[in-house]
């Protein structure tokens, strides 16, 4: 019935199709949205489910979507407080921080390219980590790494990246400030959607 009514006002050559019926929908931006159907949330778009995002940030996004769609579970505010406390104390599970990437180049080829084009070749954290591993992973295999503290705050990620198996909270910890800053970036990105979660209250200053 709705389609029949809309077709009467659409320009010639423009058709509207019925894709499905859902209990709720959250639209972040074009081609990035989440759908609720029979209690299950389906996410579409790289902005909401990028593989390049650390697990702890994916957990936050999932919690936010669940609350906006009425599914329940821990609130983003609760997770943010928990994550911040764990990071500051150094007790956060490093595997929830670590990235896993598949190597698009062999480490040997990457090393050779960097040696030849050292001034212009972009450095990549996963491949820099692969060069530190023994046995060295091959092209197509995965590498899991975390970011350790650097000598300076401006030290690039590829210099601070370490294999996950070398993590040691005493001698090779994660860079808490680095991961706390990523939390702040996440809050800034989704600040407009956090307020409705807190029972209509404005986002707390601590979260911003």
PDB file of C-alpha atoms in Angstrom:
ATOM      1  CA  UNK A   1       0.000   0.000   0.000  1.00  0.00           C
ATOM      2  CA  UNK A   2       2.820   2.381   0.887  1.00  0.00           C
ATOM      3  CA  UNK A   3       4.682   1.632  -2.344  1.00  0.00           C
ATOM      4  CA  UNK A   4       1.549   2.238  -4.381  1.00  0.00           C
ATOM      5  CA  UNK A   5       1.078   5.642  -2.771  1.00  0.00           C
ATOM      6  CA  UNK A   6       4.740   6.654  -3.257  1.00  0.00           C
ATOM      7  CA  UNK A   7       4.872   5.564  -6.884  1.00  0.00           C
ATOM      8  CA  UNK A   8       2.307   8.233  -7.686  1.00  0.00           C
ATOM      9  CA  UNK A   9       4.707  11.029  -6.729  1.00  0.00           C
ATOM     10  CA  UNK A  10       8.062   9.614  -7.851  1.00  0.00           C
ATOM     11  CA  UNK A  11       9.663  11.004 -11.032  1.00  0.00           C
ATOM     12  CA  UNK A  12       9.552   8.842 -14.133  1.00  0.00           C
ATOM     13  CA  UNK A  13      12.252   6.183 -14.132  1.00  0.00           C
ATOM     14  CA  UNK A  14      12.631   6.148 -10.327  1.00  0.00           C
ATOM     15  CA  UNK A  15      11.334   2.994  -8.650  1.00  0.00           C
ATOM     16  CA  UNK A  16      11.024   2.148  -4.976  1.00  0.00           C
ATOM     17  CA  UNK A  17      11.305  -1.460  -3.803  1.00  0.00           C
ATOM     18  CA  UNK A  18      10.327  -3.121  -0.536  1.00  0.00           C
ATOM     19  CA  UNK A  19      13.491  -4.520   1.041  1.00  0.00           C
ATOM     20  CA  UNK A  20      12.129  -5.736   4.362  1.00  0.00           C
ATOM     21  CA  UNK A  21      10.285  -4.963   7.570  1.00  0.00           C
ATOM     22  CA  UNK A  22      12.224  -4.449  10.801  1.00  0.00           C
ATOM     23  CA  UNK A  23      11.390  -3.710  14.423  1.00  0.00           C
ATOM     24  CA  UNK A  24      13.825  -0.789  14.591  1.00  0.00           C
ATOM     25  CA  UNK A  25      16.558   0.896  12.577  1.00  0.00           C
ATOM     26  CA  UNK A  26      19.493   3.148  13.439  1.00  0.00           C
ATOM     27  CA  UNK A  27      20.978   5.098  10.531  1.00  0.00           C
ATOM     28  CA  UNK A  28      24.423   6.552  11.214  1.00  0.00           C
ATOM     29  CA  UNK A  29      25.003   7.907   7.728  1.00  0.00           C
ATOM     30  CA  UNK A  30      24.468   6.847   4.106  1.00  0.00           C
ATOM     31  CA  UNK A  31      24.946   3.077   3.698  1.00  0.00           C
ATOM     32  CA  UNK A  32      25.876   2.704   7.373  1.00  0.00           C
ATOM     33  CA  UNK A  33      23.035   1.465   9.565  1.00  0.00           C
ATOM     34  CA  UNK A  34      21.855  -1.214  12.016  1.00  0.00           C
ATOM     35  CA  UNK A  35      18.616  -3.194  11.844  1.00  0.00           C
ATOM     36  CA  UNK A  36      16.730  -5.006  14.599  1.00  0.00           C
ATOM     37  CA  UNK A  37      14.709  -8.064  13.627  1.00  0.00           C
ATOM     38  CA  UNK A  38      13.406 -10.668  16.094  1.00  0.00           C
ATOM     39  CA  UNK A  39      15.891  -9.535  18.738  1.00  0.00           C
ATOM     40  CA  UNK A  40      18.900  -9.818  16.418  1.00  0.00           C
ATOM     41  CA  UNK A  41      20.941  -6.778  15.321  1.00  0.00           C
ATOM     42  CA  UNK A  42      22.383  -6.688  11.803  1.00  0.00           C
ATOM     43  CA  UNK A  43      24.991  -4.029  11.031  1.00  0.00           C
ATOM     44  CA  UNK A  44      25.791  -2.678   7.581  1.00  0.00           C
ATOM     45  CA  UNK A  45      28.590  -0.333   6.506  1.00  0.00           C
ATOM     46  CA  UNK A  46      32.277  -0.036   7.276  1.00  0.00           C
ATOM     47  CA  UNK A  47      31.804   2.949   9.595  1.00  0.00           C
ATOM     48  CA  UNK A  48      29.994   0.733  12.117  1.00  0.00           C
ATOM     49  CA  UNK A  49      31.864  -2.556  11.679  1.00  0.00           C
ATOM     50  CA  UNK A  50      35.324  -1.825  10.341  1.00  0.00           C
ATOM     51  CA  UNK A  51      37.752  -4.724  10.661  1.00  0.00           C
ATOM     52  CA  UNK A  52      40.531  -2.244  11.319  1.00  0.00           C
ATOM     53  CA  UNK A  53      39.040  -1.155  14.654  1.00  0.00           C
ATOM     54  CA  UNK A  54      40.326  -2.599  17.915  1.00  0.00           C
ATOM     55  CA  UNK A  55      38.016  -5.117  19.684  1.00  0.00           C
ATOM     56  CA  UNK A  56      37.317  -2.858  22.669  1.00  0.00           C
ATOM     57  CA  UNK A  57      36.005  -0.114  20.367  1.00  0.00           C
ATOM     58  CA  UNK A  58      33.839  -2.636  18.519  1.00  0.00           C
ATOM     59  CA  UNK A  59      32.416  -3.669  21.895  1.00  0.00           C
ATOM     60  CA  UNK A  60      31.471  -0.055  22.600  1.00  0.00           C
ATOM     61  CA  UNK A  61      29.820   0.383  19.211  1.00  0.00           C
ATOM     62  CA  UNK A  62      27.863  -2.838  19.675  1.00  0.00           C
ATOM     63  CA  UNK A  63      26.696  -1.706  23.129  1.00  0.00           C
ATOM     64  CA  UNK A  64      25.603   1.661  21.720  1.00  0.00           C
ATOM     65  CA  UNK A  65      23.651   0.073  18.872  1.00  0.00           C
ATOM     66  CA  UNK A  66      21.977  -2.408  21.212  1.00  0.00           C
ATOM     67  CA  UNK A  67      20.783   0.400  23.483  1.00  0.00           C
ATOM     68  CA  UNK A  68      19.628   2.652  20.665  1.00  0.00           C
ATOM     69  CA  UNK A  69      17.653  -0.238  19.188  1.00  0.00           C
ATOM     70  CA  UNK A  70      16.227  -1.292  22.577  1.00  0.00           C
ATOM     71  CA  UNK A  71      18.048  -4.621  22.905  1.00  0.00           C
ATOM     72  CA  UNK A  72      19.568  -3.916  26.312  1.00  0.00           C
ATOM     73  CA  UNK A  73      22.852  -5.109  27.765  1.00  0.00           C
ATOM     74  CA  UNK A  74      25.576  -2.967  29.339  1.00  0.00           C
ATOM     75  CA  UNK A  75      25.327   0.705  28.481  1.00  0.00           C
ATOM     76  CA  UNK A  76      28.115   2.492  26.605  1.00  0.00           C
ATOM     77  CA  UNK A  77      28.614   4.719  29.652  1.00  0.00           C
ATOM     78  CA  UNK A  78      29.180   1.687  31.877  1.00  0.00           C
ATOM     79  CA  UNK A  79      31.670   0.188  29.443  1.00  0.00           C
ATOM     80  CA  UNK A  80      33.494   3.496  29.014  1.00  0.00           C
ATOM     81  CA  UNK A  81      33.951   3.819  32.777  1.00  0.00           C
ATOM     82  CA  UNK A  82      35.077   0.192  33.033  1.00  0.00           C
ATOM     83  CA  UNK A  83      37.494   0.497  30.109  1.00  0.00           C
ATOM     84  CA  UNK A  84      39.026   3.737  31.362  1.00  0.00           C
ATOM     85  CA  UNK A  85      39.586   2.332  34.823  1.00  0.00           C
ATOM     86  CA  UNK A  86      41.179  -0.856  33.476  1.00  0.00           C
ATOM     87  CA  UNK A  87      43.441   1.031  31.083  1.00  0.00           C
ATOM     88  CA  UNK A  88      44.624   3.436  33.748  1.00  0.00           C
ATOM     89  CA  UNK A  89      45.347   0.606  36.188  1.00  0.00           C
ATOM     90  CA  UNK A  90      47.110  -1.475  33.548  1.00  0.00           C
ATOM     91  CA  UNK A  91      44.730  -4.402  34.101  1.00  0.00           C
ATOM     92  CA  UNK A  92      42.878  -4.280  30.776  1.00  0.00           C
ATOM     93  CA  UNK A  93      43.056  -7.484  28.718  1.00  0.00           C
ATOM     94  CA  UNK A  94      45.560  -6.712  25.964  1.00  0.00           C
ATOM     95  CA  UNK A  95      43.741  -8.994  23.499  1.00  0.00           C
ATOM     96  CA  UNK A  96      40.775  -6.611  23.622  1.00  0.00           C
ATOM     97  CA  UNK A  97      43.166  -3.870  22.479  1.00  0.00           C
ATOM     98  CA  UNK A  98      45.198  -5.748  19.885  1.00  0.00           C
ATOM     99  CA  UNK A  99      44.660  -5.526  16.136  1.00  0.00           C
ATOM    100  CA  UNK A 100      44.831  -8.535  13.840  1.00  0.00           C
ATOM    101  CA  UNK A 101      45.768  -7.944  10.206  1.00  0.00           C
ATOM    102  CA  UNK A 102      46.473 -10.215   7.261  1.00  0.00           C
ATOM    103  CA  UNK A 103      49.719  -9.476   5.461  1.00  0.00           C
ATOM    104  CA  UNK A 104      49.205  -8.247   1.913  1.00  0.00           C
ATOM    105  CA  UNK A 105      52.977  -8.437   1.286  1.00  0.00           C
ATOM    106  CA  UNK A 106      55.678 -10.810   2.381  1.00  0.00           C
ATOM    107  CA  UNK A 107      57.790  -9.262   5.159  1.00  0.00           C
ATOM    108  CA  UNK A 108      60.916  -9.778   3.037  1.00  0.00           C
ATOM    109  CA  UNK A 109      59.441  -7.836   0.101  1.00  0.00           C
ATOM    110  CA  UNK A 110      58.306  -5.088   2.449  1.00  0.00           C
ATOM    111  CA  UNK A 111      61.749  -4.830   4.056  1.00  0.00           C
ATOM    112  CA  UNK A 112      63.410  -4.666   0.640  1.00  0.00           C
ATOM    113  CA  UNK A 113      61.005  -1.931  -0.515  1.00  0.00           C
ATOM    114  CA  UNK A 114      61.583   0.106   2.649  1.00  0.00           C
ATOM    115  CA  UNK A 115      65.356  -0.138   2.269  1.00  0.00           C
ATOM    116  CA  UNK A 116      65.151   1.121  -1.317  1.00  0.00           C
ATOM    117  CA  UNK A 117      62.468   3.778  -0.762  1.00  0.00           C
ATOM    118  CA  UNK A 118      63.105   4.661   2.873  1.00  0.00           C
ATOM    119  CA  UNK A 119      62.153   8.309   2.408  1.00  0.00           C
ATOM    120  CA  UNK A 120      58.858   7.730   0.616  1.00  0.00           C
ATOM    121  CA  UNK A 121      57.691   4.215   1.474  1.00  0.00           C
ATOM    122  CA  UNK A 122      54.867   4.323   4.072  1.00  0.00           C
ATOM    123  CA  UNK A 123      55.595   2.149   7.090  1.00  0.00           C
ATOM    124  CA  UNK A 124      52.976  -0.398   8.144  1.00  0.00           C
ATOM    125  CA  UNK A 125      52.647  -1.596  11.713  1.00  0.00           C
ATOM    126  CA  UNK A 126      51.620  -5.182  10.914  1.00  0.00           C
ATOM    127  CA  UNK A 127      54.585  -5.721   8.591  1.00  0.00           C
ATOM    128  CA  UNK A 128      57.012  -4.074  11.011  1.00  0.00           C
ATOM    129  CA  UNK A 129      55.758  -6.501  13.657  1.00  0.00           C
ATOM    130  CA  UNK A 130      56.125  -9.438  11.260  1.00  0.00           C
ATOM    131  CA  UNK A 131      59.793  -8.569  10.815  1.00  0.00           C
ATOM    132  CA  UNK A 132      60.290  -8.952  14.583  1.00  0.00           C
ATOM    133  CA  UNK A 133      58.645 -12.386  14.773  1.00  0.00           C
ATOM    134  CA  UNK A 134      60.283 -15.800  14.672  1.00  0.00           C
ATOM    135  CA  UNK A 135      59.319 -17.724  12.691  1.00  0.00           C
ATOM    136  CA  UNK A 136      58.468 -14.836  10.401  1.00  0.00           C
ATOM    137  CA  UNK A 137      54.887 -15.010   9.045  1.00  0.00           C
ATOM    138  CA  UNK A 138      54.316 -15.219   5.315  1.00  0.00           C
ATOM    139  CA  UNK A 139      52.155 -13.195   2.964  1.00  0.00           C
ATOM    140  CA  UNK A 140      48.476 -13.962   3.587  1.00  0.00           C
ATOM    141  CA  UNK A 141      49.013 -14.968   7.200  1.00  0.00           C
ATOM    142  CA  UNK A 142      47.744 -12.909  10.123  1.00  0.00           C
ATOM    143  CA  UNK A 143      49.648 -10.810  12.637  1.00  0.00           C
ATOM    144  CA  UNK A 144      48.241  -9.671  15.983  1.00  0.00           C
ATOM    145  CA  UNK A 145      49.899  -6.722  17.658  1.00  0.00           C
ATOM    146  CA  UNK A 146      49.430  -4.047  20.299  1.00  0.00           C
ATOM    147  CA  UNK A 147      50.864  -0.552  20.782  1.00  0.00           C
ATOM    148  CA  UNK A 148      53.538  -0.138  23.442  1.00  0.00           C
ATOM    149  CA  UNK A 149      54.682   3.194  24.930  1.00  0.00           C
ATOM    150  CA  UNK A 150      57.081   5.179  22.756  1.00  0.00           C
ATOM    151  CA  UNK A 151      59.926   7.487  23.632  1.00  0.00           C
ATOM    152  CA  UNK A 152      57.766  10.450  22.620  1.00  0.00           C
ATOM    153  CA  UNK A 153      54.036  11.012  22.312  1.00  0.00           C
ATOM    154  CA  UNK A 154      54.557  11.694  18.613  1.00  0.00           C
ATOM    155  CA  UNK A 155      56.297   8.349  17.996  1.00  0.00           C
ATOM    156  CA  UNK A 156      54.423   6.747  15.069  1.00  0.00           C
ATOM    157  CA  UNK A 157      52.393   3.572  15.614  1.00  0.00           C
ATOM    158  CA  UNK A 158      54.606   1.412  13.422  1.00  0.00           C
ATOM    159  CA  UNK A 159      57.542   2.067  15.729  1.00  0.00           C
ATOM    160  CA  UNK A 160      55.529   1.195  18.849  1.00  0.00           C
ATOM    161  CA  UNK A 161      53.782  -1.913  17.496  1.00  0.00           C
ATOM    162  CA  UNK A 162      54.726  -5.174  19.248  1.00  0.00           C
ATOM    163  CA  UNK A 163      53.705  -8.838  18.677  1.00  0.00           C
ATOM    164  CA  UNK A 164      50.926  -9.841  21.065  1.00  0.00           C
ATOM    165  CA  UNK A 165      52.997 -12.734  22.410  1.00  0.00           C
ATOM    166  CA  UNK A 166      55.657 -10.337  23.695  1.00  0.00           C
ATOM    167  CA  UNK A 167      53.224  -8.464  25.941  1.00  0.00           C
ATOM    168  CA  UNK A 168      54.326  -8.207  29.565  1.00  0.00           C
ATOM    169  CA  UNK A 169      52.564  -5.771  31.937  1.00  0.00           C
ATOM    170  CA  UNK A 170      55.840  -5.142  33.774  1.00  0.00           C
ATOM    171  CA  UNK A 171      58.467  -4.841  31.033  1.00  0.00           C
ATOM    172  CA  UNK A 172      56.439  -4.517  27.803  1.00  0.00           C
ATOM    173  CA  UNK A 173      53.068  -2.944  28.709  1.00  0.00           C
ATOM    174  CA  UNK A 174      50.513  -1.392  26.398  1.00  0.00           C
ATOM    175  CA  UNK A 175      50.406   2.376  25.892  1.00  0.00           C
ATOM    176  CA  UNK A 176      47.483   3.340  28.126  1.00  0.00           C
ATOM    177  CA  UNK A 177      47.407   6.958  26.943  1.00  0.00           C
ATOM    178  CA  UNK A 178      47.216   5.812  23.311  1.00  0.00           C
ATOM    179  CA  UNK A 179      44.181   3.630  23.968  1.00  0.00           C
ATOM    180  CA  UNK A 180      42.526   6.184  26.251  1.00  0.00           C
ATOM    181  CA  UNK A 181      42.828   8.742  23.466  1.00  0.00           C
ATOM    182  CA  UNK A 182      41.085   6.325  21.125  1.00  0.00           C
ATOM    183  CA  UNK A 183      38.229   6.117  23.641  1.00  0.00           C
ATOM    184  CA  UNK A 184      37.950   9.905  23.582  1.00  0.00           C
ATOM    185  CA  UNK A 185      37.861   9.847  19.777  1.00  0.00           C
ATOM    186  CA  UNK A 186      35.079   7.237  19.894  1.00  0.00           C
ATOM    187  CA  UNK A 187      33.022   9.382  22.284  1.00  0.00           C
ATOM    188  CA  UNK A 188      33.488  12.441  20.101  1.00  0.00           C
ATOM    189  CA  UNK A 189      32.364  10.467  17.066  1.00  0.00           C
ATOM    190  CA  UNK A 190      29.172   9.156  18.692  1.00  0.00           C
ATOM    191  CA  UNK A 191      28.449  11.953  21.177  1.00  0.00           C
ATOM    192  CA  UNK A 192      25.236  12.923  19.395  1.00  0.00           C
ATOM    193  CA  UNK A 193      23.834   9.430  20.011  1.00  0.00           C
ATOM    194  CA  UNK A 194      24.982   8.907  23.577  1.00  0.00           C
ATOM    195  CA  UNK A 195      22.535  11.357  25.178  1.00  0.00           C
ATOM    196  CA  UNK A 196      19.376   9.313  24.348  1.00  0.00           C
ATOM    197  CA  UNK A 197      20.971   6.279  25.992  1.00  0.00           C
ATOM    198  CA  UNK A 198      21.199   7.936  29.399  1.00  0.00           C
ATOM    199  CA  UNK A 199      17.443   8.217  29.948  1.00  0.00           C
ATOM    200  CA  UNK A 200      17.237  11.536  28.160  1.00  0.00           C
ATOM    201  CA  UNK A 201      20.052  13.067  30.192  1.00  0.00           C
ATOM    202  CA  UNK A 202      22.859  14.998  28.432  1.00  0.00           C
ATOM    203  CA  UNK A 203      26.148  13.201  27.964  1.00  0.00           C
ATOM    204  CA  UNK A 204      28.222  13.460  31.140  1.00  0.00           C
ATOM    205  CA  UNK A 205      31.278  15.691  31.012  1.00  0.00           C
ATOM    206  CA  UNK A 206      33.490  12.741  32.021  1.00  0.00           C
ATOM    207  CA  UNK A 207      32.532  10.966  28.798  1.00  0.00           C
ATOM    208  CA  UNK A 208      33.428  13.950  26.650  1.00  0.00           C
TER     209      UNK A 208
END
